[in-house]
Amino acid sequence: MPRIPRSALRRAAALGVAAAVCSPAVAVPAAAQEEEQVEEGQVLDDEALTETDKPELTSTNMALDGVIVRNKGDVAGEHTKPLGVDLVDLGAMAPLGDGSTGEFAMIFGDSFIGEFGKQWMSPMGAVARQGRLGSIQLLRALNGTNRVSQLVSYNHTDNRTLLPSDIINIDGTLYLQGMWNEPFGNVTSTQVYRSDDDGKTWQRASRAHRSRIGGVEELISWAMGPDGEYLYAVSTKFGRKSPVYLWRARPGDIPDQSKWEIYNTNTRSWGDRGTTVLDKNANGSALKAGEMNLRYIDGYWVLAMFNESTLSVEVRISDTLERDWNDVHAVTIVKHGPWWNRQTPDNWSQPYGGYIVPGSTLNNLDLVISQWNTAESEAGNTRPRYTSTQFNARGLRWHAENYNEASAPQTNKRELDISPNRAASPGNGTSPGTSPGTDSSALGSSDSFAAVAIALGVIAGVAGLAAVSWPALRPLLPPQVQAALPF
């Protein structure tokens, strides 16, 4: 039976006990007030739904950051059992064909049949559409049959898995980028696959790409620009501890990342030297990007992202892509809270992902967000809470129109050299996972020993707190201390 490494479980479990970081309250926009009079955190009545339309979980409306957020129910679970699978996560989407049918491909990550860890598949896909009331309906397996299967043929030996970053449709051809984890958490390379038959079969579109720049291009999300000339992508290092970079490429250069250009906020230009475009939260703390989804909607660029530093799935909207995104207002869609509390958008335990449903608008945006109760997995529960759930957000256009003023660009960011003749050196350029302007070599061997000594002192100081587990304590240590620990 494939086994998810306990180190990965421990890392994810820390989210379940960490205090939720709440975004500052924002007044409800007038447009939203006209629809429904709400206050932040107020639970609203359900819309009139038929019994067959009601989701398994109690559907709730919440006013978060002045945006009305509704839980529309799980996408997976009972809904995917007819396809032969019931434990899935992620769920990146792209329209099929020319988009006229309303059907779209939905790509899931690590998926299991019957019990967690059994009959492991990743990536796995389904064909879906939205029903009359907007809920996602899974129609059939992406492979063209009634039973799902792994889209790319390989074995999960030694916990090897291919995790999907994103999928895109370019003139009817689907492209899927994935990260080879060997094992989970250790990305050895990335690879692009393509399908010319609406996802039924997949072929390699590129060789395995091994990063020379510290892995900042491992996890990506992409979208075509409005003029069709360039594809644009945001990227970060896999691991939820790094900032965001911005890239562009000609559609024909998708498989060859050596031809991609990176954006530089210092010079406001594209080329071989770039900077981070998003590295800070509103309070100035370091942003830690997780799964991302970039889409162009209603004349605006929409970036949905799980932010580990706030334990929230956030949406940022800008009419300009080529900018410093630090000054773009973040709207909270769901935020972490304890499992023992009622599961609502402002208390959605251990969220991650955040994928925009095709056909969404700024005033009616649907996202698919994952949730995993790692404590249940660690306790040996073979059917933990591990699924993807659909949320609907109303009122984002107001934010786009009122929080979209570009500030003066920062001109002092460290630059990353991606030129082909650049020597692969971990100290060259901005180091992923560190604060902008911090050199990766700053933590030397003597600092490491000091960090370990500090860590041991901290651990000894809390050793008497038997009720607090190590997975909960580790994230509370400074990043340099965590990096120096041997476990």
CSV table of C-alpha atoms in Angstrom, one decimal:
chain,number,residue,atom,x,y,z
A,1,MET,CA,0.0,0.0,0.0
A,2,PRO,CA,1.4,3.4,-0.9
A,3,ARG,CA,2.1,5.5,2.2
A,4,ILE,CA,2.1,9.2,2.6
A,5,PRO,CA,5.3,10.2,4.5
A,6,ARG,CA,4.6,11.1,8.2
A,7,SER,CA,6.8,14.2,7.7
A,8,ALA,CA,4.3,15.4,5.2
A,9,LEU,CA,1.4,14.6,7.5
A,10,ARG,CA,3.2,16.4,10.4
A,11,ARG,CA,3.7,19.5,8.2
A,12,ALA,CA,0.1,19.6,7.2
A,13,ALA,CA,-1.2,18.8,10.7
A,14,ALA,CA,0.4,22.0,12.0
A,15,LEU,CA,-2.3,23.9,10.2
A,16,GLY,CA,-5.0,22.1,12.2
A,17,VAL,CA,-3.8,23.5,15.5
A,18,ALA,CA,-2.4,26.9,14.5
A,19,ALA,CA,-4.4,29.9,15.3
A,20,ALA,CA,-6.3,31.3,12.2
A,21,VAL,CA,-5.0,34.6,10.9
A,22,CYS,CA,-7.9,36.8,10.1
A,23,SER,CA,-7.8,39.5,7.4
A,24,PRO,CA,-8.8,43.0,8.5
A,25,ALA,CA,-12.5,43.7,8.2
A,26,VAL,CA,-13.6,45.7,5.1
A,27,ALA,CA,-16.9,47.6,4.9
A,28,VAL,CA,-19.5,45.8,2.8
A,29,PRO,CA,-19.7,47.5,-0.6
A,30,ALA,CA,-22.9,49.2,-1.6
A,31,ALA,CA,-23.5,46.7,-4.4
A,32,ALA,CA,-23.4,43.8,-2.0
A,33,GLN,CA,-25.6,45.7,0.5
A,34,GLU,CA,-28.3,46.1,-2.1
A,35,GLU,CA,-28.4,42.3,-2.6
A,36,GLU,CA,-28.3,41.3,1.0
A,37,GLN,CA,-27.9,43.2,4.2
A,38,VAL,CA,-25.1,41.4,6.0
A,39,GLU,CA,-22.4,42.0,8.6
A,40,GLU,CA,-19.1,40.4,8.8
A,41,GLY,CA,-19.4,36.8,10.0
A,42,GLN,CA,-23.2,36.8,9.8
A,43,VAL,CA,-24.7,33.5,8.6
A,44,LEU,CA,-27.4,34.0,5.9
A,45,ASP,CA,-30.3,31.9,5.0
A,46,ASP,CA,-29.8,29.4,2.2
A,47,GLU,CA,-31.2,30.1,-1.2
A,48,ALA,CA,-34.3,28.1,-2.3
A,49,LEU,CA,-32.8,24.8,-3.6
A,50,THR,CA,-34.5,21.5,-4.5
A,51,GLU,CA,-33.6,18.5,-2.4
A,52,THR,CA,-31.4,17.1,-5.2
A,53,ASP,CA,-29.5,20.4,-5.5
A,54,LYS,CA,-28.7,20.6,-1.8
A,55,PRO,CA,-25.0,19.7,-0.9
A,56,GLU,CA,-24.1,17.2,1.7
A,57,LEU,CA,-22.7,19.8,4.0
A,58,THR,CA,-24.9,22.6,5.3
A,59,SER,CA,-24.6,25.4,2.9
A,60,THR,CA,-23.8,28.8,4.5
A,61,ASN,CA,-23.3,32.3,3.4
A,62,MET,CA,-20.6,34.4,5.1
A,63,ALA,CA,-19.6,38.1,4.7
A,64,LEU,CA,-15.8,38.0,4.5
A,65,ASP,CA,-13.9,41.1,3.6
A,66,GLY,CA,-17.3,42.5,2.4
A,67,VAL,CA,-17.7,39.6,-0.1
A,68,ILE,CA,-20.5,37.2,0.3
A,69,VAL,CA,-19.1,33.6,0.3
A,70,ARG,CA,-21.2,30.5,0.0
A,71,ASN,CA,-20.2,26.9,0.6
A,72,LYS,CA,-21.9,25.1,-2.3
A,73,GLY,CA,-20.8,21.6,-1.2
A,74,ASP,CA,-18.2,19.0,-1.9
A,75,VAL,CA,-17.2,18.2,-5.4
A,76,ALA,CA,-15.8,14.8,-4.6
A,77,GLY,CA,-16.9,12.1,-2.1
A,78,GLU,CA,-20.3,10.7,-3.0
A,79,HIS,CA,-20.3,12.6,-6.2
A,80,THR,CA,-17.1,10.8,-7.5
A,81,LYS,CA,-18.0,7.3,-6.4
A,82,PRO,CA,-19.8,6.6,-9.7
A,83,LEU,CA,-16.5,7.3,-11.4
A,84,GLY,CA,-14.7,4.8,-9.1
A,85,VAL,CA,-12.9,7.2,-6.7
A,86,ASP,CA,-14.0,9.0,-3.6
A,87,LEU,CA,-10.9,10.5,-1.9
A,88,VAL,CA,-9.4,13.4,-4.0
A,89,ASP,CA,-7.9,16.8,-3.7
A,90,LEU,CA,-7.0,19.8,-5.8
A,91,GLY,CA,-9.1,20.3,-9.0
A,92,ALA,CA,-7.5,22.7,-11.5
A,93,MET,CA,-9.9,23.3,-14.4
A,94,ALA,CA,-9.8,24.3,-18.1
A,95,PRO,CA,-12.6,24.4,-20.8
A,96,LEU,CA,-12.8,21.5,-23.3
A,97,GLY,CA,-12.8,22.0,-27.0
A,98,ASP,CA,-13.8,25.5,-28.0
A,99,GLY,CA,-15.7,26.0,-24.7
A,100,SER,CA,-19.1,26.1,-26.4
A,101,THR,CA,-20.4,23.0,-24.6
A,102,GLY,CA,-19.8,24.4,-21.1
A,103,GLU,CA,-17.9,21.2,-20.2
A,104,PHE,CA,-14.4,21.5,-18.6
A,105,ALA,CA,-11.6,19.2,-17.6
A,106,MET,CA,-11.0,19.0,-13.8
A,107,ILE,CA,-7.6,17.7,-12.7
A,108,PHE,CA,-7.2,16.2,-9.3
A,109,GLY,CA,-4.0,15.4,-7.3
A,110,ASP,CA,-3.3,12.4,-5.1
A,111,SER,CA,-6.5,10.4,-5.3
A,112,PHE,CA,-7.5,7.1,-3.6
A,113,ILE,CA,-10.1,4.4,-4.0
A,114,GLY,CA,-12.0,3.1,-1.0
A,115,GLU,CA,-9.4,4.0,1.6
A,116,PHE,CA,-6.8,6.6,2.0
A,117,GLY,CA,-3.5,5.3,0.5
A,118,LYS,CA,-5.1,2.6,-1.6
A,119,GLN,CA,-5.0,2.5,-5.4
A,120,TRP,CA,-3.1,5.7,-5.5
A,121,MET,CA,-3.5,7.9,-8.6
A,122,SER,CA,-2.1,11.3,-9.5
A,123,PRO,CA,-3.0,13.1,-11.6
A,124,MET,CA,-6.5,12.0,-12.2
A,125,GLY,CA,-9.2,13.8,-14.1
A,126,ALA,CA,-13.0,14.1,-14.8
A,127,VAL,CA,-15.2,16.0,-17.2
A,128,ALA,CA,-17.5,18.4,-15.4
A,129,ARG,CA,-20.0,21.2,-16.0
A,130,GLN,CA,-22.0,23.5,-13.8
A,131,GLY,CA,-25.7,22.7,-13.2
A,132,ARG,CA,-28.7,25.0,-13.3
A,133,LEU,CA,-27.8,26.5,-9.9
A,134,GLY,CA,-24.1,26.6,-10.5
A,135,SER,CA,-23.0,23.5,-8.6
A,136,ILE,CA,-20.3,21.5,-10.3
A,137,GLN,CA,-21.5,18.2,-11.8
A,138,LEU,CA,-19.0,15.5,-12.6
A,139,LEU,CA,-20.1,13.8,-15.8
A,140,ARG,CA,-17.6,11.1,-16.7
A,141,ALA,CA,-13.9,10.2,-16.4
A,142,LEU,CA,-11.6,12.4,-18.4
A,143,ASN,CA,-10.2,9.3,-20.1
A,144,GLY,CA,-13.5,8.8,-21.9
A,145,THR,CA,-14.7,5.9,-19.8
A,146,ASN,CA,-16.9,5.5,-16.7
A,147,ARG,CA,-14.0,4.7,-14.5
A,148,VAL,CA,-11.2,7.1,-13.7
A,149,SER,CA,-7.6,6.2,-14.1
A,150,GLN,CA,-4.2,7.9,-13.7
A,151,LEU,CA,-3.6,10.2,-16.6
A,152,VAL,CA,0.1,9.6,-16.9
A,153,SER,CA,1.5,6.0,-16.6
A,154,TYR,CA,4.0,5.5,-13.8
A,155,ASN,CA,4.3,3.7,-10.5
A,156,HIS,CA,4.3,5.3,-7.1
A,157,THR,CA,7.4,3.4,-6.0
A,158,ASP,CA,9.0,5.0,-2.9
A,159,ASN,CA,6.1,7.4,-2.7
A,160,ARG,CA,6.9,9.0,-6.0
A,161,THR,CA,4.0,11.1,-7.3
A,162,LEU,CA,3.3,13.6,-10.0
A,163,LEU,CA,1.3,16.6,-8.6
A,164,PRO,CA,-0.5,18.8,-11.1
A,165,SER,CA,0.1,22.5,-10.9
A,166,ASP,CA,-2.4,23.8,-13.5
A,167,ILE,CA,-4.0,23.0,-16.9
A,168,ILE,CA,-4.7,25.3,-19.8
A,169,ASN,CA,-6.6,25.0,-23.1
A,170,ILE,CA,-4.8,26.6,-26.1
A,171,ASP,CA,-6.7,26.3,-29.4
A,172,GLY,CA,-8.3,23.0,-28.3
A,173,THR,CA,-5.0,21.5,-27.0
A,174,LEU,CA,-4.8,20.9,-23.3
A,175,TYR,CA,-1.4,21.4,-21.5
A,176,LEU,CA,-0.8,20.1,-18.0
A,177,GLN,CA,2.2,21.0,-15.9
A,178,GLY,CA,3.1,18.7,-13.0
A,179,MET,CA,5.8,18.4,-10.3
A,180,TRP,CA,7.6,15.1,-9.8
A,181,ASN,CA,7.9,14.6,-6.0
A,182,GLU,CA,10.3,11.9,-4.9
A,183,PRO,CA,9.0,11.5,-2.2
A,184,PHE,CA,6.3,14.0,-1.4
A,185,GLY,CA,7.8,17.4,-0.6
A,186,ASN,CA,11.0,16.8,-2.6
A,187,VAL,CA,10.5,18.1,-6.1
A,188,THR,CA,13.1,16.6,-8.4
A,189,SER,CA,11.8,18.0,-11.7
A,190,THR,CA,8.7,19.4,-13.5
A,191,GLN,CA,7.2,18.3,-16.8
A,192,VAL,CA,4.6,19.5,-19.3
A,193,TYR,CA,2.1,17.1,-20.9
A,194,ARG,CA,-0.3,17.7,-23.7
A,195,SER,CA,-3.6,16.2,-24.9
A,196,ASP,CA,-5.1,16.6,-28.4
A,197,ASP,CA,-8.2,14.6,-27.6
A,198,ASP,CA,-9.9,16.5,-24.8
A,199,GLY,CA,-7.8,14.8,-22.1
A,200,LYS,CA,-8.5,11.2,-23.0
A,201,THR,CA,-4.8,10.5,-23.7
A,202,TRP,CA,-1.6,12.5,-22.7
A,203,GLN,CA,1.9,12.7,-24.2
A,204,ARG,CA,5.0,14.3,-22.9
A,205,ALA,CA,5.4,17.8,-24.4
A,206,SER,CA,8.8,18.4,-22.7
A,207,ARG,CA,11.6,16.7,-21.1
A,208,ALA,CA,11.8,16.7,-17.3
A,209,HIS,CA,12.9,20.2,-16.3
A,210,ARG,CA,15.3,20.5,-13.4
A,211,SER,CA,15.6,23.9,-11.9
A,212,ARG,CA,18.8,25.8,-12.0
A,213,ILE,CA,17.4,28.8,-10.0
A,214,GLY,CA,16.4,27.3,-6.7
A,215,GLY,CA,13.0,25.8,-7.7
A,216,VAL,CA,11.2,29.1,-8.0
A,217,GLU,CA,9.5,27.8,-11.2
A,218,GLU,CA,8.3,24.5,-9.7
A,219,LEU,CA,4.6,25.3,-8.9
A,220,ILE,CA,2.9,27.4,-11.6
A,221,SER,CA,-0.4,28.7,-12.8
A,222,TRP,CA,-0.9,30.1,-16.3
A,223,ALA,CA,-3.4,31.9,-18.5
A,224,MET,CA,-3.4,33.4,-22.0
A,225,GLY,CA,-3.2,37.1,-22.3
A,226,PRO,CA,-6.1,39.0,-23.9
A,227,ASP,CA,-4.3,39.6,-27.1
A,228,GLY,CA,-3.4,35.9,-27.5
A,229,GLU,CA,0.3,36.8,-28.1
A,230,TYR,CA,1.7,35.6,-24.8
A,231,LEU,CA,0.9,33.1,-22.1
A,232,TYR,CA,1.5,34.4,-18.6
A,233,ALA,CA,2.4,32.4,-15.6
A,234,VAL,CA,2.9,32.9,-11.8
A,235,SER,CA,5.3,30.6,-10.0
A,236,THR,CA,6.7,29.7,-6.6
A,237,LYS,CA,8.8,27.0,-5.1
A,238,PHE,CA,6.8,24.0,-3.9
A,239,GLY,CA,6.5,23.9,-0.1
A,240,ARG,CA,4.4,26.9,0.8
A,241,LYS,CA,7.1,29.1,2.1
A,242,SER,CA,8.2,31.3,-0.8
A,243,PRO,CA,7.2,34.4,-2.8
A,244,VAL,CA,5.6,34.7,-6.3
A,245,TYR,CA,7.3,35.4,-9.6
A,246,LEU,CA,5.8,36.3,-13.0
A,247,TRP,CA,6.7,34.9,-16.4
A,248,ARG,CA,5.6,35.1,-20.0
A,249,ALA,CA,6.1,32.9,-23.0
A,250,ARG,CA,4.9,32.5,-26.6
A,251,PRO,CA,2.3,29.7,-26.8
A,252,GLY,CA,4.7,27.6,-28.9
A,253,ASP,CA,7.3,27.8,-26.2
A,254,ILE,CA,5.2,26.3,-23.4
A,255,PRO,CA,7.3,23.1,-23.2
A,256,ASP,CA,10.7,24.9,-23.2
A,257,GLN,CA,11.0,27.0,-20.0
A,258,SER,CA,14.5,28.2,-21.1
A,259,LYS,CA,12.7,30.5,-23.6
A,260,TRP,CA,10.4,32.0,-20.9
A,261,GLU,CA,11.0,35.6,-19.8
A,262,ILE,CA,10.7,36.8,-16.2
A,263,TYR,CA,9.3,40.1,-15.0
A,264,ASN,CA,11.4,42.7,-13.2
A,265,THR,CA,9.6,45.2,-11.0
A,266,ASN,CA,12.7,47.2,-10.6
A,267,THR,CA,13.0,48.0,-14.3
A,268,ARG,CA,9.3,47.2,-15.2
A,269,SER,CA,10.5,45.0,-18.1
A,270,TRP,CA,10.7,41.4,-19.2
A,271,GLY,CA,14.0,39.5,-19.7
A,272,ASP,CA,16.6,37.3,-18.1
A,273,ARG,CA,16.6,39.1,-14.8
A,274,GLY,CA,13.5,39.2,-12.6
A,275,THR,CA,12.2,39.9,-9.2
A,276,THR,CA,9.4,38.7,-7.0
A,277,VAL,CA,6.1,40.3,-7.8
A,278,LEU,CA,4.3,39.3,-4.6
A,279,ASP,CA,6.2,38.7,-1.4
A,280,LYS,CA,4.5,40.6,1.4
A,281,ASN,CA,1.2,40.5,3.2
A,282,ALA,CA,-0.7,43.7,4.0
A,283,ASN,CA,0.9,43.9,7.4
A,284,GLY,CA,4.4,43.7,5.9
A,285,SER,CA,5.0,40.1,7.0
A,286,ALA,CA,6.5,37.6,4.5
A,287,LEU,CA,3.9,36.0,2.2
A,288,LYS,CA,4.2,32.2,1.8
A,289,ALA,CA,2.6,31.1,-1.5
A,290,GLY,CA,1.0,27.7,-1.9
A,291,GLU,CA,-1.3,26.5,-4.7
A,292,MET,CA,-2.2,29.3,-7.1
A,293,ASN,CA,-4.6,29.9,-9.9
A,294,LEU,CA,-4.2,32.8,-12.4
A,295,ARG,CA,-7.1,33.7,-14.8
A,296,TYR,CA,-8.1,36.6,-16.9
A,297,ILE,CA,-11.8,37.5,-16.2
A,298,ASP,CA,-13.9,40.5,-17.2
A,299,GLY,CA,-10.9,42.5,-18.2
A,300,TYR,CA,-9.0,41.9,-14.9
A,301,TRP,CA,-6.3,39.5,-13.8
A,302,VAL,CA,-7.5,37.3,-10.9
A,303,LEU,CA,-5.0,35.5,-8.8
A,304,ALA,CA,-6.4,32.9,-6.3
A,305,MET,CA,-3.9,31.5,-3.9
A,306,PHE,CA,-3.5,29.6,-0.6
A,307,ASN,CA,-1.4,31.8,1.6
A,308,GLU,CA,0.2,29.7,4.4
A,309,SER,CA,1.3,32.8,6.3
A,310,THR,CA,-2.4,33.8,6.8
A,311,LEU,CA,-3.8,30.2,6.6
A,312,SER,CA,-6.3,31.5,4.1
A,313,VAL,CA,-7.3,31.1,0.5
A,314,GLU,CA,-7.2,34.7,-0.9
A,315,VAL,CA,-8.1,36.4,-4.2
A,316,ARG,CA,-6.2,39.4,-5.6
A,317,ILE,CA,-7.6,41.3,-8.6
A,318,SER,CA,-5.8,43.8,-10.9
A,319,ASP,CA,-6.5,45.3,-14.3
A,320,THR,CA,-2.7,45.3,-14.8
A,321,LEU,CA,-0.6,42.1,-14.6
A,322,GLU,CA,2.9,43.7,-15.0
A,323,ARG,CA,3.1,45.3,-11.6
A,324,ASP,CA,4.2,44.8,-8.0
A,325,TRP,CA,1.3,42.8,-6.6
A,326,ASN,CA,2.2,43.7,-3.0
A,327,ASP,CA,-0.1,46.6,-3.1
A,328,VAL,CA,-3.1,44.6,-4.5
A,329,HIS,CA,-5.8,44.1,-1.9
A,330,ALA,CA,-6.2,40.5,-0.8
A,331,VAL,CA,-9.8,39.3,-0.3
A,332,THR,CA,-10.3,36.3,2.0
A,333,ILE,CA,-12.5,33.5,0.6
A,334,VAL,CA,-12.0,31.0,3.4
A,335,LYS,CA,-9.7,31.0,6.4
A,336,HIS,CA,-8.5,28.3,8.7
A,337,GLY,CA,-10.1,27.6,12.1
A,338,PRO,CA,-10.3,24.7,14.5
A,339,TRP,CA,-11.9,21.4,13.4
A,340,TRP,CA,-14.1,21.3,16.5
A,341,ASN,CA,-15.9,24.5,15.3
A,342,ARG,CA,-18.7,24.6,12.8
A,343,GLN,CA,-17.2,24.5,9.3
A,344,THR,CA,-18.0,27.8,7.6
A,345,PRO,CA,-16.0,30.0,5.2
A,346,ASP,CA,-14.5,31.9,8.2
A,347,ASN,CA,-13.6,28.6,9.9
A,348,TRP,CA,-12.6,26.2,7.2
A,349,SER,CA,-10.0,23.9,8.8
A,350,GLN,CA,-6.8,23.1,6.9
A,351,PRO,CA,-7.7,24.7,3.5
A,352,TYR,CA,-5.4,24.6,0.5
A,353,GLY,CA,-5.7,25.0,-3.2
A,354,GLY,CA,-8.1,27.5,-4.7
A,355,TYR,CA,-9.0,26.9,-8.4
A,356,ILE,CA,-11.3,29.1,-10.4
A,357,VAL,CA,-14.2,27.5,-12.2
A,358,PRO,CA,-14.4,28.2,-15.9
A,359,GLY,CA,-17.2,30.7,-16.7
A,360,SER,CA,-16.8,32.6,-13.5
A,361,THR,CA,-17.3,36.4,-13.4
A,362,LEU,CA,-16.1,39.0,-10.9
A,363,ASN,CA,-19.6,39.2,-9.5
A,364,ASN,CA,-20.1,35.5,-9.5
A,365,LEU,CA,-16.8,33.7,-8.9
A,366,ASP,CA,-16.7,30.0,-8.1
A,367,LEU,CA,-13.6,28.3,-6.6
A,368,VAL,CA,-12.7,24.8,-5.7
A,369,ILE,CA,-10.8,24.6,-2.4
A,370,SER,CA,-9.3,21.4,-0.8
A,371,GLN,CA,-9.5,20.3,2.8
A,372,TRP,CA,-7.6,17.5,4.6
A,373,ASN,CA,-7.9,16.5,8.2
A,374,THR,CA,-4.4,15.3,8.7
A,375,ALA,CA,-5.0,14.4,12.4
A,376,GLU,CA,-7.5,11.8,11.2
A,377,SER,CA,-4.9,10.4,8.8
A,378,GLU,CA,-2.2,10.3,11.5
A,379,ALA,CA,-4.7,8.5,13.8
A,380,GLY,CA,-5.1,5.7,11.3
A,381,ASN,CA,-8.5,6.7,10.0
A,382,THR,CA,-8.7,5.2,6.5
A,383,ARG,CA,-11.4,7.6,5.4
A,384,PRO,CA,-10.3,11.0,6.7
A,385,ARG,CA,-11.9,14.3,5.6
A,386,TYR,CA,-9.9,14.7,2.3
A,387,THR,CA,-11.8,16.3,-0.5
A,388,SER,CA,-12.4,19.4,-2.7
A,389,THR,CA,-15.3,21.8,-2.0
A,390,GLN,CA,-16.9,24.4,-4.2
A,391,PHE,CA,-17.3,28.0,-2.9
A,392,ASN,CA,-19.1,30.9,-4.5
A,393,ALA,CA,-18.0,34.5,-4.0
A,394,ARG,CA,-20.2,37.6,-4.8
A,395,GLY,CA,-19.1,41.2,-4.8
A,396,LEU,CA,-15.5,41.0,-6.0
A,397,ARG,CA,-16.1,43.5,-8.8
A,398,TRP,CA,-16.4,46.3,-6.2
A,399,HIS,CA,-13.0,45.3,-4.8
A,400,ALA,CA,-11.5,45.3,-8.3
A,401,GLU,CA,-12.8,48.8,-9.0
A,402,ASN,CA,-12.0,50.3,-5.6
A,403,TYR,CA,-8.7,48.6,-4.6
A,404,ASN,CA,-6.8,48.7,-7.9
A,405,GLU,CA,-4.7,51.8,-7.8
A,406,ALA,CA,-1.1,51.0,-8.7
A,407,SER,CA,1.5,52.5,-6.3
A,408,ALA,CA,5.0,53.6,-7.3
A,409,PRO,CA,7.1,50.5,-8.2
A,410,GLN,CA,9.7,49.2,-5.8
A,411,THR,CA,13.1,49.6,-7.3
A,412,ASN,CA,15.3,47.9,-4.7
A,413,LYS,CA,14.4,44.2,-5.0
A,414,ARG,CA,17.0,41.5,-5.3
A,415,GLU,CA,17.2,40.3,-8.9
A,416,LEU,CA,17.2,36.7,-10.1
A,417,ASP,CA,19.3,35.8,-13.1
A,418,ILE,CA,17.6,33.1,-15.3
A,419,SER,CA,19.9,33.5,-18.4
A,420,PRO,CA,20.9,30.2,-20.0
A,421,ASN,CA,24.7,30.8,-19.4
A,422,ARG,CA,24.1,31.4,-15.7
A,423,ALA,CA,25.9,29.0,-13.5
A,424,ALA,CA,23.7,26.9,-11.3
A,425,SER,CA,24.5,28.2,-7.9
A,426,PRO,CA,22.3,28.2,-4.8
A,427,GLY,CA,23.6,31.6,-3.9
A,428,ASN,CA,22.9,33.4,-7.2
A,429,GLY,CA,20.0,35.7,-7.0
A,430,THR,CA,17.0,35.8,-4.7
A,431,SER,CA,16.8,32.6,-2.6
A,432,PRO,CA,13.3,31.0,-2.6
A,433,GLY,CA,11.9,30.7,0.9
A,434,THR,CA,13.8,33.7,2.3
A,435,SER,CA,12.6,37.3,2.7
A,436,PRO,CA,13.4,39.5,-0.4
A,437,GLY,CA,16.8,41.0,0.0
A,438,THR,CA,18.1,38.2,2.2
A,439,ASP,CA,21.0,36.2,0.6
A,440,SER,CA,20.6,32.4,0.8
A,441,SER,CA,24.2,32.0,2.1
A,442,ALA,CA,23.5,34.3,5.0
A,443,LEU,CA,22.9,31.4,7.3
A,444,GLY,CA,26.5,29.9,7.6
A,445,SER,CA,27.7,26.9,9.5
A,446,SER,CA,28.3,28.8,12.7
A,447,ASP,CA,24.8,30.3,12.4
A,448,SER,CA,23.4,26.8,11.9
A,449,PHE,CA,24.9,25.6,15.1
A,450,ALA,CA,23.6,28.7,16.9
A,451,ALA,CA,20.2,28.1,15.4
A,452,VAL,CA,20.2,24.5,16.6
A,453,ALA,CA,21.2,25.6,20.0
A,454,ILE,CA,18.4,28.1,20.1
A,455,ALA,CA,16.0,25.5,18.9
A,456,LEU,CA,17.0,23.0,21.5
A,457,GLY,CA,16.6,25.7,24.2
A,458,VAL,CA,13.1,26.5,22.9
A,459,ILE,CA,12.2,22.8,22.8
A,460,ALA,CA,13.5,22.2,26.3
A,461,GLY,CA,11.5,25.2,27.5
A,462,VAL,CA,8.3,23.7,26.3
A,463,ALA,CA,9.1,20.0,27.0
A,464,GLY,CA,6.8,20.1,30.0
A,465,LEU,CA,3.8,21.0,27.9
A,466,ALA,CA,2.7,17.5,27.3
A,467,ALA,CA,-0.6,18.5,25.8
A,468,VAL,CA,1.2,20.4,22.9
A,469,SER,CA,2.5,18.2,20.1
A,470,TRP,CA,5.8,18.8,18.1
A,471,PRO,CA,3.9,19.4,14.8
A,472,ALA,CA,2.2,22.3,16.5
A,473,LEU,CA,5.4,23.7,17.9
A,474,ARG,CA,7.7,23.5,14.9
A,475,PRO,CA,5.9,26.1,12.8
A,476,LEU,CA,6.2,28.6,15.7
A,477,LEU,CA,10.0,28.6,15.5
A,478,PRO,CA,11.8,31.2,13.3
A,479,PRO,CA,12.4,30.0,9.7
A,480,GLN,CA,16.1,29.9,10.1
A,481,VAL,CA,15.7,27.6,13.1
A,482,GLN,CA,13.4,25.3,11.2
A,483,ALA,CA,15.8,25.2,8.3
A,484,ALA,CA,18.7,24.2,10.5
A,485,LEU,CA,16.8,21.4,12.3
A,486,PRO,CA,17.7,17.8,11.2
A,487,PHE,CA,14.1,16.7,11.6
